[in-house]
Amino acid sequence: MKYKLRIKKGIVFTLIMLFQILEAQTIHTEIKLPAIVASNMVLQRNTTIEIWGWSAAHENIEIEASWLEKVHVIVADKDGNWSLEIKTTNSKEPQTVTLKSKTSTIVLENILFGEVWLCSGQSNMQQPVKGFNGQPTPGSMKAIVNSANPNLRLFTVGRKGTEWPQLDIKEFTGWQEASPQNVSNFSAVAYFFGQQLQEILEVPVGLIHTSYGASSVEAWMSTEAIKPYQKMKLEKVVITKKPNKTPTFLFNAMIHPLIKYKIKGALWYQGEANRSEPERYKKLFPAMVKDWRALFKIGNFPFYYVQIAPFNYGKNKPFKSRINTSYIREAQLQSLDLIPNAGIAITMDVGDEFSIHPPRKKEVADRLLYNALNQTYGYKAIDCCSPTYDSFKIENNGIKLSFKNVQSGLYAFNTLKGFEIAGVDKIFYPADAKIVNRKKVFVKSDKVSNPVAVRYAWKNWITGTLYDTNLLPSSSFRTDNWKDTK
């Protein structure tokens, strides 16, 4: 007679977490720290941070920080967990932290206080400074040659998925000072962002890179976050060769172990994997951000993300194709209204028709940086918002478009292209477009005498032509909400 043992998900989770705790306690009951807490790390400056780890149950642990006069003594709980909150300062001098128990001593050296940014997403965040094979990053050689910087520190989380939330990172490249030896393999978008931020603020910067190519947003969401949108029985989930496509798996292994580490904000570059479900993405993405913020417990920290760039997915058909990535770009733009304290980097002008990994990562990083400088660090003279379609008016057998974020005016290098216009029959025709009064666009076609709708750059592959005077490009947009076009 055969019996099947059925264990409830909550019990399984408890057993797995207990195993992780026991695994953290060696037979010598030595202090163990998480991978992210180590020498060369950058701690968020001038705030309260947490140092945590594991030891024997009820172990007394002394923690001495070089910038504090007092030596702290804490006692691990019955499971060997311990943590200590201490305040950092604005000092730019290297610091040390010494931890002692009866059986072990750990000395963390060369610690800096500065700005810590979490950088996540899929392959366009993952793409290293040196580029992928056959897919270059312009300016990479110069960047690598000049990358040595003891005030810029890098940490990379290994690409891994797990069924249950992990207490620590299993695979990683630990904190290092930026140098040609490690920058070449580090995220290009993250590096170009952090390198410039460090120079501008003149303070240390720490970058935590945790991305996975071809990953879906669902993979980066916790069980609690995704539960309202997707029924899951995680106890029946089998780890496949595609953890980047499995809901919660990347969150469990690559985000959850970091949630106690104080950050300033996050950068996000993802969306291609969800391009076929734009309406669903508009629900999941804001839910993910809200959940991360709740778990990191530092309020609505800055969250700056990249709109995916144009690319010929092989289905560059006119507007009736729902795989048209204009819809996911639209969902990403609309998410800006759903996520507090967020910003978006538009990339309509830096795409590559034949590569889903647009090479010009420096421009992408620049636009993320402008968001951070303006919204997080108070550099209000820095323009960070692309011109955004606002409203339209039908006049003179054409349509006049109005925009937000055009204080400096609109601009085109040459003739505006990519505009289409339609009447009530919902048939779109190529249209002439021109900037009027420096802040509006007038669109007209001889084939449409009574126009009712305009679309701009509403294709998979196209090069954007509409900018503001600071050369921030407009997103693709439409004035209609039609689901059936001809």
Coordinates of N, CA, C and O in Angstrom, one line a residue, residues 64 117 153 303 387 471 480-481 486:
E64 N 32.0 46.3 17.2 CA 32.7 47.6 17.4 C 32.9 48.2 16.0 O 33.5 47.7 15.1
W117 N 22.8 52.0 -4.6 CA 21.7 51.8 -5.6 C 21.7 50.4 -6.0 O 22.7 49.7 -6.3
R153 N 32.1 51.3 -5.7 CA 32.2 49.9 -5.3 C 31.1 49.1 -6.0 O 30.0 49.6 -6.1
F303 N 12.6 55.1 -7.5 CA 12.6 53.9 -8.5 C 12.6 54.5 -9.9 O 11.6 55.0 -10.3
P387 N 9.2 65.0 -23.2 CA 7.9 65.5 -23.6 C 6.9 64.4 -23.7 O 7.2 63.3 -24.2
L471 N 17.0 67.5 -25.8 CA 17.2 66.2 -26.5 C 16.8 65.0 -25.8 O 17.4 63.9 -25.9
D480 N -5.9 57.7 -29.3 CA -7.1 56.9 -29.2 C -6.8 55.8 -28.1 O -5.7 55.6 -27.6
N481 N -7.9 55.0 -27.9 CA -7.8 53.8 -27.1 C -8.4 52.6 -27.8 O -8.9 51.7 -27.2
K486 N -7.7 49.1 -38.5 CA -7.6 48.4 -39.8 C -6.3 48.7 -40.5 O -5.6 49.6 -40.2

